[in-house]
Coordinates of C-alpha atoms in Angstrom, one line a residue:
Chain K
M55 CA -16.4 12.9 -1.1
R56 CA -12.6 11.1 -1.7
L57 CA -13.5 7.8 -0.4
E58 CA -16.9 6.5 -0.8
I59 CA -18.3 3.1 0.7
K60 CA -21.7 2.2 -0.3
D61 CA -23.5 -0.9 0.9
I62 CA -20.5 -3.2 1.4
Q63 CA -21.1 -7.2 1.6
F64 CA -18.3 -9.3 2.1
N65 CA -18.7 -13.4 2.9
Y66 CA -16.7 -15.8 4.2
G67 CA -18.5 -18.8 2.2
S68 CA -22.0 -18.2 3.2
V69 CA -21.0 -16.4 6.4
P70 CA -21.4 -12.7 6.3
V71 CA -18.5 -10.9 7.5
L72 CA -19.2 -7.5 6.4
E73 CA -23.1 -6.3 6.1
D74 CA -24.5 -3.1 4.7
I75 CA -21.1 -1.1 5.3
S76 CA -21.4 2.6 4.2
L77 CA -19.3 5.4 4.8
G78 CA -17.4 8.6 3.1
I79 CA -14.4 10.4 4.0
K80 CA -13.4 13.9 2.6
G81 CA -9.8 15.2 1.9
G82 CA -7.7 16.0 5.3
E83 CA -10.1 13.7 7.1
V84 CA -8.5 10.6 9.4
L85 CA -11.6 8.1 10.0
S86 CA -10.6 5.5 12.6
L87 CA -12.5 2.1 12.5
V88 CA -12.7 0.5 16.1
G89 CA -14.3 -2.6 17.3
P90 CA -13.5 -6.0 18.8
N91 CA -11.3 -8.6 17.3
G92 CA -13.1 -10.2 14.4
S93 CA -15.7 -7.5 13.9
G94 CA -14.7 -6.9 10.1
K95 CA -12.0 -4.0 10.5
T96 CA -9.2 -5.3 8.5
T97 CA -11.8 -7.1 6.0
L98 CA -12.8 -3.7 5.4
L99 CA -9.6 -2.6 4.5
K100 CA -8.8 -5.3 2.2
C101 CA -12.0 -4.7 0.6
I102 CA -11.5 -0.9 -0.2
N103 CA -8.0 -1.9 -1.5
R104 CA -9.2 -4.8 -3.5
I105 CA -7.1 -7.7 -1.8
L106 CA -10.7 -8.9 -1.1
K107 CA -13.6 -8.7 -3.5
P108 CA -17.0 -7.8 -1.7
K109 CA -20.2 -9.5 -2.8
R110 CA -22.3 -6.6 -3.1
G111 CA -21.5 -3.1 -2.7
T112 CA -19.4 -0.5 -4.4
I113 CA -16.5 1.4 -3.3
L114 CA -15.5 5.0 -5.1
V115 CA -12.0 6.6 -4.6
E116 CA -12.3 10.3 -6.2
G117 CA -15.6 9.2 -7.8
K118 CA -13.9 6.3 -9.8
D119 CA -15.3 2.8 -9.1
V120 CA -12.3 0.7 -7.4
T121 CA -13.3 -2.6 -9.5
R122 CA -13.4 -0.4 -12.6
V123 CA -9.6 0.6 -12.5
G124 CA -6.5 -1.2 -12.9
L125 CA -4.6 -2.5 -10.0
K126 CA -1.6 -0.6 -10.9
E127 CA -4.2 2.9 -11.3
L128 CA -5.8 2.0 -8.0
A129 CA -2.3 1.7 -6.4
R130 CA -1.5 5.4 -7.3
S131 CA -4.4 6.4 -5.4
L132 CA -4.7 4.0 -2.4
G133 CA -1.4 3.3 0.1
Y134 CA -1.9 0.2 2.1
V135 CA 0.3 0.2 5.5
P136 CA -0.3 -3.9 6.8
Q137 CA -0.1 -4.7 10.3
S138 CA 3.7 -6.3 10.1
A139 CA 6.5 -6.3 8.0
L140 CA 6.6 -10.0 6.8
S141 CA 10.0 -10.7 4.7
S142 CA 11.9 -13.8 4.4
F143 CA 14.8 -12.1 2.5
P144 CA 17.0 -9.2 2.9
L145 CA 15.8 -5.9 1.6
T146 CA 17.6 -2.5 2.4
V147 CA 15.5 0.2 3.8
Y148 CA 15.9 2.4 0.9
D149 CA 14.9 -0.8 -1.7
T150 CA 11.8 -1.3 0.2
V151 CA 10.5 2.2 0.3
L152 CA 11.5 2.4 -3.6
L153 CA 8.9 -0.4 -4.0
G154 CA 6.2 2.1 -3.7
R155 CA 7.1 4.0 -6.6
K156 CA 6.2 0.3 -8.5
P157 CA 2.6 1.5 -9.8
H158 CA 4.2 4.6 -11.2
V159 CA 6.8 3.1 -13.1
N160 CA 7.1 0.7 -15.8
W161 CA 10.7 -0.7 -15.4
K162 CA 13.5 1.8 -15.3
L163 CA 13.4 3.9 -12.1
G164 CA 14.1 7.8 -13.0
E165 CA 15.8 10.2 -10.7
R166 CA 12.2 11.7 -10.1
D167 CA 11.6 8.2 -8.1
K168 CA 14.6 7.9 -6.3
G169 CA 14.3 11.5 -5.4
I170 CA 10.6 10.6 -3.9
A171 CA 12.1 8.0 -1.9
F172 CA 14.5 10.0 -0.5
G173 CA 12.4 12.8 0.5
V174 CA 10.0 10.3 2.5
L175 CA 13.1 8.7 4.1
R176 CA 13.9 12.2 5.4
L177 CA 10.5 13.2 6.0
M178 CA 10.2 10.2 8.4
E179 CA 13.8 10.4 9.6
L180 CA 14.8 7.4 8.3
D181 CA 17.4 8.5 6.2
D182 CA 20.5 7.3 8.5
M183 CA 19.1 4.0 8.1
A184 CA 18.6 3.8 4.6
L185 CA 20.8 1.2 3.5
R186 CA 20.1 -1.1 6.4
L187 CA 18.3 -4.4 6.3
V188 CA 14.5 -3.9 7.4
S189 CA 14.9 -7.3 9.3
E190 CA 18.0 -5.2 11.6
L191 CA 15.6 -2.5 12.7
S192 CA 12.9 -2.3 15.4
G193 CA 9.1 -2.6 15.5
G194 CA 8.8 0.9 15.4
E195 CA 11.2 1.7 12.7
K196 CA 9.9 -1.2 10.6
Q197 CA 6.2 0.3 10.6
K198 CA 7.7 3.4 9.9
V199 CA 9.2 1.9 6.8
L200 CA 6.0 0.6 5.7
M201 CA 4.4 3.9 6.1
A202 CA 7.3 5.4 3.9
R203 CA 6.9 3.1 1.3
A204 CA 3.1 4.0 1.3
L205 CA 3.8 7.7 1.2
A206 CA 6.0 6.9 -1.6
Q207 CA 3.2 5.6 -3.9
E208 CA 2.0 9.5 -3.3
P209 CA -1.8 8.1 -2.6
Q210 CA -4.8 10.3 -2.1
V211 CA -6.0 7.9 0.7
L212 CA -3.8 5.7 3.3
L213 CA -5.5 2.7 4.5
L214 CA -3.6 1.8 7.8
D215 CA -3.9 -1.6 9.5
E216 CA -3.6 -0.9 13.4
P217 CA -0.6 1.2 12.6
T218 CA 0.0 1.5 16.2
S219 CA -0.4 -2.5 17.6
N220 CA 3.2 -3.4 17.8
L221 CA 4.7 -0.2 19.0
D222 CA 5.8 1.6 22.4
L223 CA 4.4 4.6 23.7
R224 CA 6.7 6.9 22.0
H225 CA 6.7 5.2 18.7
Q226 CA 2.7 5.3 18.8
L227 CA 2.6 8.6 19.0
E228 CA 5.0 9.9 17.1
V229 CA 3.4 7.5 13.9
L230 CA 0.0 9.1 14.6
H231 CA 1.2 12.5 14.8
L232 CA 2.8 11.6 11.1
I233 CA -0.3 10.6 10.0
V234 CA -2.1 13.4 11.0
D235 CA 0.3 15.9 9.7
M236 CA 0.4 13.8 6.3
V237 CA -3.3 14.1 5.9
K238 CA -3.2 17.5 7.1
E239 CA -0.4 19.1 5.0
R240 CA -1.0 17.0 1.7
G241 CA -4.7 16.9 2.1
L242 CA -4.7 13.3 2.0
S243 CA -7.3 10.9 3.7
A244 CA -6.5 8.2 5.9
V245 CA -8.7 5.4 7.1
M246 CA -6.9 3.6 9.9
A247 CA -8.1 0.3 11.8
M248 CA -7.5 1.1 15.8
H249 CA -7.4 -0.9 18.9
D250 CA -6.6 1.8 21.7
L251 CA -9.8 3.8 21.8
N252 CA -8.0 6.7 23.3
L253 CA -5.6 7.0 20.7
A254 CA -8.5 6.8 18.1
L255 CA -10.3 9.6 20.0
R256 CA -7.1 11.6 19.9
F257 CA -6.4 11.2 16.5
S258 CA -9.1 11.0 14.7
S259 CA -11.7 13.4 12.8
K260 CA -14.4 10.8 12.5
I261 CA -14.9 7.5 14.1
A262 CA -17.0 4.5 12.9
M263 CA -17.6 1.4 15.7
V264 CA -17.6 -1.6 13.6
K265 CA -19.6 -4.5 15.4
G266 CA -20.4 -7.9 14.1
G267 CA -19.6 -7.0 10.5
K268 CA -21.8 -3.6 10.8
I269 CA -21.4 0.1 11.4
Y270 CA -23.0 0.1 14.8
A271 CA -22.0 4.3 15.3
A272 CA -20.2 6.4 13.4
G273 CA -19.6 10.1 13.4
E274 CA -17.5 12.8 15.4
P275 CA -15.1 10.8 18.0
R276 CA -16.6 12.1 21.6
A277 CA -20.2 11.7 20.4
V278 CA -19.5 8.2 19.0
L279 CA -17.1 6.8 21.8
N280 CA -19.4 7.3 24.8
S281 CA -19.8 4.8 27.7
G282 CA -23.3 3.3 26.2
N283 CA -21.7 2.8 22.8
I284 CA -18.5 1.0 23.8
R285 CA -20.7 -1.3 26.6
E286 CA -22.9 -2.2 23.6
V287 CA -19.9 -2.9 21.2
Y288 CA -17.2 -4.3 23.5
G289 CA -19.1 -5.3 26.7
V290 CA -17.0 -3.4 29.1
E291 CA -18.1 -0.5 31.2
T292 CA -16.1 2.6 31.0
T293 CA -15.8 6.0 32.5
I294 CA -14.7 8.9 30.7
S295 CA -12.6 11.0 32.6
S296 CA -11.5 14.5 31.6
D297 CA -9.2 15.5 34.2
S298 CA -6.1 16.0 32.0
G299 CA -8.0 18.5 29.6
R300 CA -9.1 16.0 26.8
P301 CA -11.8 13.1 27.7
Y302 CA -9.9 9.8 28.3
I303 CA -11.6 6.3 28.3
I304 CA -11.2 4.2 31.7
P305 CA -12.0 0.6 31.3
L306 CA -14.0 -0.7 34.3
T307 CA -14.9 -3.7 34.2
S308 CA -16.5 -6.1 31.7
T309 CA -20.2 -7.0 31.5
G310 CA -21.2 -10.3 32.1
K311 CA -23.2 -10.3 28.5
T312 CA -20.7 -9.7 26.1
S313 CA -22.5 -9.2 23.1
R314 CA -21.3 -12.0 20.8
T315 CA -20.2 -10.8 17.9
K316 CA -19.9 -13.4 14.7
V317 CA -16.2 -14.1 15.0
V318 CA -14.9 -15.2 11.9
S319 CA -11.1 -16.4 12.2
K320 CA -8.8 -14.3 10.0
R321 CA -7.3 -17.5 9.0
M322 CA -10.4 -18.8 7.6
I323 CA -11.0 -15.5 5.8
R324 CA -7.1 -15.7 4.4
E325 CA -8.2 -19.4 3.2
D326 CA -10.7 -17.9 0.9
L327 CA -8.5 -15.2 -0.3
T328 CA -9.8 -14.6 -3.5
L329 CA -7.9 -11.8 -5.4
Y330 CA -10.0 -10.4 -8.1
V331 CA -8.1 -8.8 -10.9
Chain Q
M292 CA 21.2 23.1 3.4
A293 CA 22.2 20.7 6.0
S294 CA 19.3 18.3 4.7
K295 CA 20.4 18.7 1.3
T296 CA 24.0 17.6 1.2
E297 CA 22.5 14.7 3.9
A298 CA 20.4 13.6 0.8
V299 CA 23.5 14.1 -1.4
E300 CA 25.3 12.0 0.8
A301 CA 22.0 9.1 1.2
K302 CA 22.1 9.1 -2.9
E303 CA 25.9 8.5 -3.1
A304 CA 25.6 5.9 -0.7
Y305 CA 22.9 4.1 -2.4
A306 CA 24.9 4.7 -5.9
K307 CA 27.9 2.7 -4.2
L308 CA 26.0 -0.1 -3.0
T309 CA 24.3 -0.6 -6.4
G310 CA 27.8 -0.1 -7.9
R311 CA 29.1 -3.0 -5.8
K312 CA 26.2 -5.1 -7.0
V313 CA 27.3 -4.3 -10.5
L314 CA 30.8 -4.9 -9.8
F315 CA 30.3 -8.5 -8.4
I316 CA 28.2 -9.3 -12.0
L317 CA 31.2 -8.0 -13.5
V318 CA 34.0 -10.1 -11.1
G319 CA 31.6 -12.9 -11.3
L320 CA 31.6 -13.1 -15.2
G321 CA 35.3 -12.9 -15.4
G322 CA 35.9 -15.7 -12.4
V323 CA 34.0 -17.7 -14.7
V324 CA 36.2 -17.3 -17.9
A325 CA 39.1 -17.9 -15.7
L326 CA 37.3 -20.8 -14.5
V327 CA 36.6 -22.1 -18.0
L328 CA 40.0 -21.5 -19.1
V329 CA 41.5 -23.3 -16.0
A330 CA 38.7 -26.3 -15.9
T331 CA 39.4 -26.8 -19.5
S332 CA 43.2 -27.1 -18.9
L333 CA 42.7 -29.6 -16.4
G334 CA 42.5 -33.5 -17.4
S335 CA 44.8 -36.3 -18.3
A336 CA 46.3 -35.0 -21.1
D337 CA 48.0 -31.8 -19.7
L338 CA 47.1 -28.6 -21.5
G339 CA 48.5 -25.1 -20.4
V340 CA 45.9 -22.5 -19.7
S341 CA 47.6 -20.3 -22.7
S342 CA 47.1 -23.1 -25.0
V343 CA 43.5 -23.8 -24.1
A344 CA 42.9 -20.2 -24.4
S345 CA 44.7 -19.8 -28.0
A346 CA 42.6 -23.0 -29.1
I347 CA 39.4 -21.5 -27.9
A348 CA 40.3 -18.2 -29.4
A349 CA 41.1 -19.6 -32.8
R350 CA 38.1 -20.9 -33.8
I351 CA 35.8 -18.1 -32.4
F352 CA 38.3 -15.4 -34.0
P353 CA 39.4 -17.2 -36.9
F354 CA 40.6 -14.5 -38.5
L355 CA 43.6 -14.2 -35.9
D356 CA 45.0 -16.7 -37.7
L357 CA 46.4 -18.6 -34.3
E358 CA 48.2 -22.0 -34.4
V359 CA 47.0 -24.5 -32.9
S360 CA 47.7 -28.3 -33.1
T361 CA 44.7 -30.7 -34.1
K362 CA 45.2 -32.6 -31.0
V363 CA 44.7 -29.5 -29.0
D364 CA 41.9 -28.8 -30.9
V365 CA 40.1 -32.1 -30.8
I366 CA 40.9 -32.1 -26.8
V367 CA 39.6 -28.7 -26.2
W368 CA 36.6 -28.2 -28.4
G369 CA 35.4 -32.2 -29.1
I370 CA 36.0 -33.6 -25.4
R371 CA 36.7 -31.0 -22.5
L372 CA 34.8 -27.5 -23.6
P373 CA 31.1 -29.0 -24.3
R374 CA 31.1 -30.6 -20.5
V375 CA 32.5 -27.4 -19.3
V376 CA 30.1 -25.1 -21.1
L377 CA 27.3 -27.3 -20.2
G378 CA 28.7 -27.1 -16.3
V379 CA 28.4 -23.1 -16.4
V380 CA 25.3 -23.4 -18.6
A381 CA 23.4 -25.9 -16.3
G382 CA 24.6 -24.2 -13.1
A383 CA 23.8 -21.0 -14.1
G384 CA 19.7 -22.5 -15.2
L385 CA 18.9 -24.5 -12.4
A386 CA 20.4 -21.5 -10.2
V387 CA 18.4 -19.1 -11.4
S388 CA 15.2 -21.4 -11.4
G389 CA 16.2 -21.8 -7.7
A390 CA 16.3 -18.1 -6.5
A391 CA 13.0 -17.5 -9.1
M392 CA 11.2 -20.5 -7.1
Q393 CA 12.5 -19.0 -3.6
G394 CA 11.3 -15.4 -4.7
I395 CA 7.3 -16.4 -5.8
M396 CA 7.1 -18.6 -2.6
R397 CA 8.8 -16.3 -0.2
N398 CA 10.6 -19.8 1.4
P399 CA 14.4 -19.7 1.1
L400 CA 14.0 -23.7 1.2
V401 CA 12.3 -24.3 -1.8
S402 CA 13.6 -25.2 -5.4
P403 CA 12.1 -26.7 -8.4
F404 CA 13.1 -29.9 -6.5
T405 CA 10.9 -29.3 -3.9
L406 CA 7.9 -29.1 -6.3
G407 CA 8.4 -32.4 -7.2
I408 CA 10.2 -31.5 -10.6
S409 CA 13.1 -33.7 -10.2
S410 CA 11.6 -37.0 -8.8
A411 CA 9.1 -36.5 -11.9
A412 CA 12.0 -36.3 -14.0
A413 CA 13.7 -39.3 -12.3
F414 CA 10.4 -41.2 -12.8
G415 CA 10.2 -40.5 -16.4
A416 CA 13.9 -41.5 -16.9
S417 CA 13.3 -44.6 -14.9
I418 CA 10.1 -45.7 -16.9
A419 CA 12.4 -45.2 -20.4
I420 CA 15.3 -47.1 -18.8
V421 CA 13.3 -50.1 -17.2
L422 CA 10.0 -50.2 -19.3
G423 CA 11.9 -49.2 -22.6
M424 CA 8.9 -47.0 -22.7
G425 CA 8.2 -43.4 -23.5
M426 CA 6.4 -40.8 -24.7
V427 CA 8.0 -39.9 -28.0
G428 CA 11.6 -40.1 -29.8
S429 CA 13.8 -42.6 -30.6
E430 CA 15.8 -45.0 -28.5
K431 CA 18.8 -42.3 -27.8
Y432 CA 16.3 -39.6 -26.8
L433 CA 13.7 -41.8 -25.0
I434 CA 15.6 -40.8 -21.5
I435 CA 15.6 -37.2 -22.3
T436 CA 12.4 -36.5 -23.6
N437 CA 10.8 -39.1 -20.8
A438 CA 12.4 -36.8 -18.1
F439 CA 11.6 -33.4 -19.8
V440 CA 7.9 -34.5 -20.2
F441 CA 7.6 -35.9 -16.7
A442 CA 9.2 -32.6 -15.2
L443 CA 6.4 -30.5 -16.7
L444 CA 3.7 -32.9 -16.1
A445 CA 4.5 -32.4 -12.4
A446 CA 4.5 -28.6 -12.7
F447 CA 1.3 -28.7 -14.0
L448 CA -0.3 -31.0 -11.8
V449 CA 1.1 -28.9 -8.5
Y450 CA -0.3 -26.2 -10.5
G451 CA -3.9 -27.6 -11.2
L452 CA -3.7 -28.5 -7.4
A453 CA -2.9 -25.1 -6.4
R454 CA -4.8 -23.2 -8.4
I455 CA -8.1 -24.5 -6.6
R456 CA -6.7 -22.6 -3.6
G457 CA -5.7 -19.2 -5.5
M458 CA -2.2 -20.0 -6.2
R459 CA -0.8 -19.4 -2.3
P460 CA 3.0 -20.5 -2.0
E461 CA 2.0 -22.8 1.0
T462 CA -0.5 -24.8 -1.3
L463 CA 2.2 -25.0 -3.9
I464 CA 4.9 -26.1 -1.7
L465 CA 2.7 -28.9 -0.1
A466 CA 1.1 -30.0 -3.3
G467 CA 4.5 -30.4 -4.8
I468 CA 6.4 -32.2 -1.9
A469 CA 3.1 -34.7 -2.0
L470 CA 4.1 -35.3 -5.8
M471 CA 7.6 -35.5 -4.8
Y472 CA 7.1 -38.7 -2.4
F473 CA 4.5 -40.1 -5.1
F474 CA 7.2 -39.9 -8.0
S475 CA 9.9 -41.2 -5.4
A476 CA 7.8 -44.0 -4.8
A477 CA 6.9 -44.7 -8.0
T478 CA 10.7 -44.2 -9.1
S479 CA 11.6 -46.9 -6.1
L480 CA 9.2 -49.4 -7.5
L481 CA 10.7 -49.2 -10.8
Q482 CA 14.1 -50.0 -9.4
Y483 CA 12.9 -52.8 -7.2
I484 CA 11.4 -54.8 -10.5
A485 CA 14.5 -53.6 -12.6
T486 CA 17.5 -56.0 -13.8
K487 CA 20.9 -55.3 -12.3
E488 CA 22.3 -53.4 -15.3
E489 CA 18.9 -51.4 -15.4
L490 CA 19.3 -50.6 -11.9
Q491 CA 23.0 -49.4 -12.2
T492 CA 21.7 -47.0 -15.2
V493 CA 18.8 -45.4 -13.2
I494 CA 21.0 -44.8 -10.1
H495 CA 23.8 -43.1 -12.2
W496 CA 21.2 -40.9 -13.8
L497 CA 20.0 -40.1 -10.2
F498 CA 23.3 -39.0 -9.4
G499 CA 23.4 -36.3 -11.7
S500 CA 26.7 -35.7 -13.9
L501 CA 27.6 -33.9 -17.1
T502 CA 29.0 -36.8 -18.7
G503 CA 26.9 -36.9 -21.6
A504 CA 27.6 -33.3 -22.7
S505 CA 27.6 -32.3 -26.5
W506 CA 27.4 -29.1 -28.1
E507 CA 23.8 -30.3 -29.3
N508 CA 22.6 -30.5 -25.3
I509 CA 24.2 -27.1 -24.8
L510 CA 22.6 -25.4 -27.4
I511 CA 18.9 -26.6 -26.4
V512 CA 19.9 -25.8 -22.5
V513 CA 20.8 -22.3 -24.5
I514 CA 17.9 -21.5 -26.2
I515 CA 15.7 -23.0 -23.4
S516 CA 17.1 -20.9 -20.7
F517 CA 18.1 -17.4 -22.7
S518 CA 14.4 -17.2 -24.0
C519 CA 13.0 -17.8 -20.6
L520 CA 15.7 -15.6 -18.6
P521 CA 14.2 -11.9 -19.8
F522 CA 10.8 -12.7 -18.6
L523 CA 12.1 -13.3 -15.3
I524 CA 14.3 -10.3 -15.3
K525 CA 11.1 -8.4 -16.4
Y526 CA 9.0 -9.4 -13.8
S527 CA 11.9 -9.3 -11.0
W528 CA 11.2 -5.8 -9.4
D529 CA 7.3 -7.4 -9.1
V530 CA 8.9 -10.5 -7.2
N531 CA 10.3 -7.7 -4.9
T532 CA 6.5 -6.9 -3.7
M533 CA 5.6 -10.2 -3.3
V534 CA 8.0 -11.1 -0.9
A535 CA 6.5 -8.6 1.6
G536 CA 3.0 -10.9 1.2
D537 CA 0.7 -11.2 -1.5
D538 CA -1.5 -8.4 -0.2
V539 CA 1.2 -5.7 -0.2
A540 CA 1.8 -6.9 -3.6
T541 CA -1.5 -6.6 -5.1
S542 CA -1.6 -3.3 -3.0
L543 CA 1.2 -1.7 -4.9
G544 CA -0.7 -2.6 -8.2
V545 CA 1.0 -6.0 -9.0
N546 CA -1.0 -9.3 -9.5
P547 CA 0.9 -12.1 -7.2
R548 CA -1.1 -14.9 -8.9
R549 CA 0.1 -13.8 -12.4
V550 CA 3.7 -13.4 -11.5
R551 CA 4.0 -16.8 -9.9
T552 CA 2.3 -18.5 -12.6
V553 CA 4.4 -17.0 -15.2
Y554 CA 7.5 -17.5 -12.9
M555 CA 6.4 -21.2 -11.7
A556 CA 6.2 -22.0 -15.8
L557 CA 9.5 -20.3 -16.7
A558 CA 11.4 -22.1 -13.6
T559 CA 10.0 -25.3 -14.9
L560 CA 10.7 -25.2 -18.1
I561 CA 14.7 -24.1 -17.4
T562 CA 15.1 -26.9 -14.8
A563 CA 13.5 -29.5 -17.0
G564 CA 15.5 -28.5 -19.7
I565 CA 18.7 -28.9 -18.0
I566 CA 18.2 -31.9 -15.8
C567 CA 16.6 -34.0 -18.9
F568 CA 20.2 -33.9 -19.9
T569 CA 22.3 -34.0 -16.8
G570 CA 20.1 -36.0 -14.3
I571 CA 19.2 -34.6 -11.1
I572 CA 21.6 -32.0 -9.6
G573 CA 19.8 -30.6 -6.8
F574 CA 21.8 -28.8 -4.6
V575 CA 23.0 -25.9 -6.8
C576 CA 19.7 -24.3 -7.4
L577 CA 18.8 -24.3 -3.5
V578 CA 22.2 -23.0 -2.6
A579 CA 23.5 -20.6 -5.2
P580 CA 20.6 -18.1 -4.9
H581 CA 21.7 -18.1 -0.8
I582 CA 25.3 -17.5 -1.4
T583 CA 24.3 -14.6 -3.7
R584 CA 21.8 -13.3 -1.5
M585 CA 24.4 -13.4 1.4
I586 CA 26.4 -10.9 -0.7
I587 CA 24.3 -9.0 -2.6
G588 CA 21.2 -9.0 -1.1
A589 CA 17.6 -9.8 -2.1
D590 CA 16.6 -7.6 -5.0
H591 CA 15.8 -9.7 -7.4
R592 CA 16.9 -7.5 -10.1
F593 CA 20.5 -8.4 -9.3
L594 CA 19.8 -11.4 -7.5
L595 CA 18.5 -13.1 -10.6
P596 CA 21.6 -12.7 -12.8
S597 CA 24.2 -12.6 -9.9
S598 CA 22.6 -16.2 -9.1
C599 CA 23.3 -17.0 -12.4
I600 CA 26.9 -16.4 -12.3
M601 CA 27.2 -18.0 -8.8
G602 CA 25.5 -21.2 -10.1
G603 CA 27.7 -21.5 -12.9
L604 CA 30.8 -21.3 -11.1
L605 CA 29.4 -23.5 -8.4
L606 CA 28.5 -26.5 -10.7
L607 CA 31.5 -26.0 -13.0
G608 CA 33.9 -25.7 -10.0
A609 CA 32.1 -28.8 -8.4
D610 CA 32.5 -31.0 -11.7
T611 CA 36.1 -29.8 -12.3
L612 CA 37.1 -31.2 -8.7
G613 CA 35.1 -34.4 -9.5
R614 CA 36.6 -35.0 -12.9
T615 CA 40.7 -34.3 -11.3
A616 CA 40.9 -35.0 -7.9
F617 CA 40.7 -38.7 -7.8
Q618 CA 42.1 -39.6 -11.7
P619 CA 41.2 -41.9 -13.1
A620 CA 38.1 -42.2 -11.6
I621 CA 35.3 -39.3 -12.4
I622 CA 32.8 -38.5 -9.5
P623 CA 29.7 -37.4 -10.9
V624 CA 28.6 -34.0 -10.2
G625 CA 25.6 -34.5 -8.3
I626 CA 27.8 -36.0 -5.6
V627 CA 30.8 -33.5 -5.5
I628 CA 28.4 -30.4 -5.3
S629 CA 26.5 -32.0 -2.2
V630 CA 29.8 -33.0 -0.5
I631 CA 31.7 -29.9 -1.1
G632 CA 28.3 -27.6 -0.9
V633 CA 27.0 -28.7 2.4
P634 CA 29.7 -28.1 4.6
F635 CA 30.6 -24.5 2.7
F636 CA 27.0 -23.7 3.0
L637 CA 26.7 -24.5 7.1
F638 CA 29.7 -22.3 7.0
L639 CA 28.4 -19.6 5.5
I640 CA 25.0 -19.9 7.9
L641 CA 27.1 -19.9 10.8
R642 CA 28.8 -16.8 9.8
T643 CA 26.3 -14.9 8.5
R644 CA 24.0 -12.3 10.8
K645 CA 21.4 -13.9 12.5
E646 CA 18.8 -11.2 10.9
Y647 CA 19.3 -12.5 7.6
F648 CA 16.7 -15.7 8.7
Q649 CA 14.3 -13.8 10.3

């Protein structure tokens, strides 16, 4: 197993946000976490990355407990792609991507680091905007820069928080194809929080449905994303059509009885954000 | 092969960009030297730039055997140069503190002064002036030590308050602003009960000026600033990751809380070490990093040293103007830098691409 998550529990104060989460993922696999807003997808990603500290449970990357390795060492195996590029200061695309070499470098950047950063830019077709400011780019380009930074870390596992949420149709496909290609070519593993069930269905090798901080169902995408599970997790009636040759989930109506999940606002979680280092 | 040549081109373009930043630093250093010479030559007794230069060189390179009259030597080394050098050093120190604070708070509106450091220093100085009470030192140093100690005290309070909530920028800024109001009110109270003479001294201290410059002051400021600067530079790349958020910094292997604490301590120390001698010179630590960022961007590895240069130029320029424009009256530099600096800064804001502020 590349990444093993065992019995994770995370609390905000006394409110459990994640309970009994156990998942495993191998090299070459893309695992999508799906579930309603506030179900704990982002929290789980942050626990894996040691941004948040779980109350209980262990997370192993390549067999090593993430709490036992230094932050820097961890950053060499885990690349994190946040939902949006937040920055109040102008930094060029290249300088941003170069930050991905941070965990590998003490002070002086070597030619190798610069080469890797350029390589990633070329791979993502960002090289012609290398010297532009990130703040000048479009949403899709920004997302690609964030991915490029994570790839420059040369991680074994990519953690992506809703990588398609701010993108147009074309960029959604581009970014997801890129993730899947990287995973296949380099034998990486990817864990991504997803909202679009159809994209999750199409691009994942495994899906875990999260509901109220627990895994409701996990396994092969087509088996997990069925009408019954979607009704239970989202409270939405769907029909699954296969007219186009691949299954497509069409939402119909929301059922009256939305199985209410504990929604702990993200803000509250942030308040409690305890980095443990 | 096409992609290979493209890569070479991109690398060259980046090297060029880096070269421009280095060039900015070199030209800036040259500018500082030139401005020091010009500023020292200006004043009631007219000295030429060349006689100033040889007076300075005569003492730095005694083996040159340069001929300098005692009068020129006294004016240059005894009167003008301390003030000019303090201007450069104080400007550099305040600017780098500002750049450091803005970086770790991810907020371009922050300066050491937003965190209550200046108003605490003002309160400390006012206690010494009005009540004649102080922590340590004889009468002569009472104002200085009081201002220094209170500035550090404010930083400790802000740090203590913010620690409870995990050292997040928002908490730090709010705690700092709260303290700023508190100390301002306390200073106002002291002004209210002060005698006319005391009040005048307090107000003059609050203006901020380089009048009290001496080689002794300069030595202390230089020692403090130069021992802090290497640590600021050491963590400057870490700050680049923090600008994108604490989560991102953590995911890149940086401990944002530690960097933030170290930076805050160093920036406070530098600021306190300067303003205890000069009084409140506020604007330079907000504006010098901004101007520098507009020119060379926000990579803190270059921004910190470049801000030093920009701060030194701005403060010395402003003081020279305040010293010479309305002779024989001398306008305190704290006033000049705001009066001249604000319109200049607004002009820059209006000229800059809007993306800069997003």
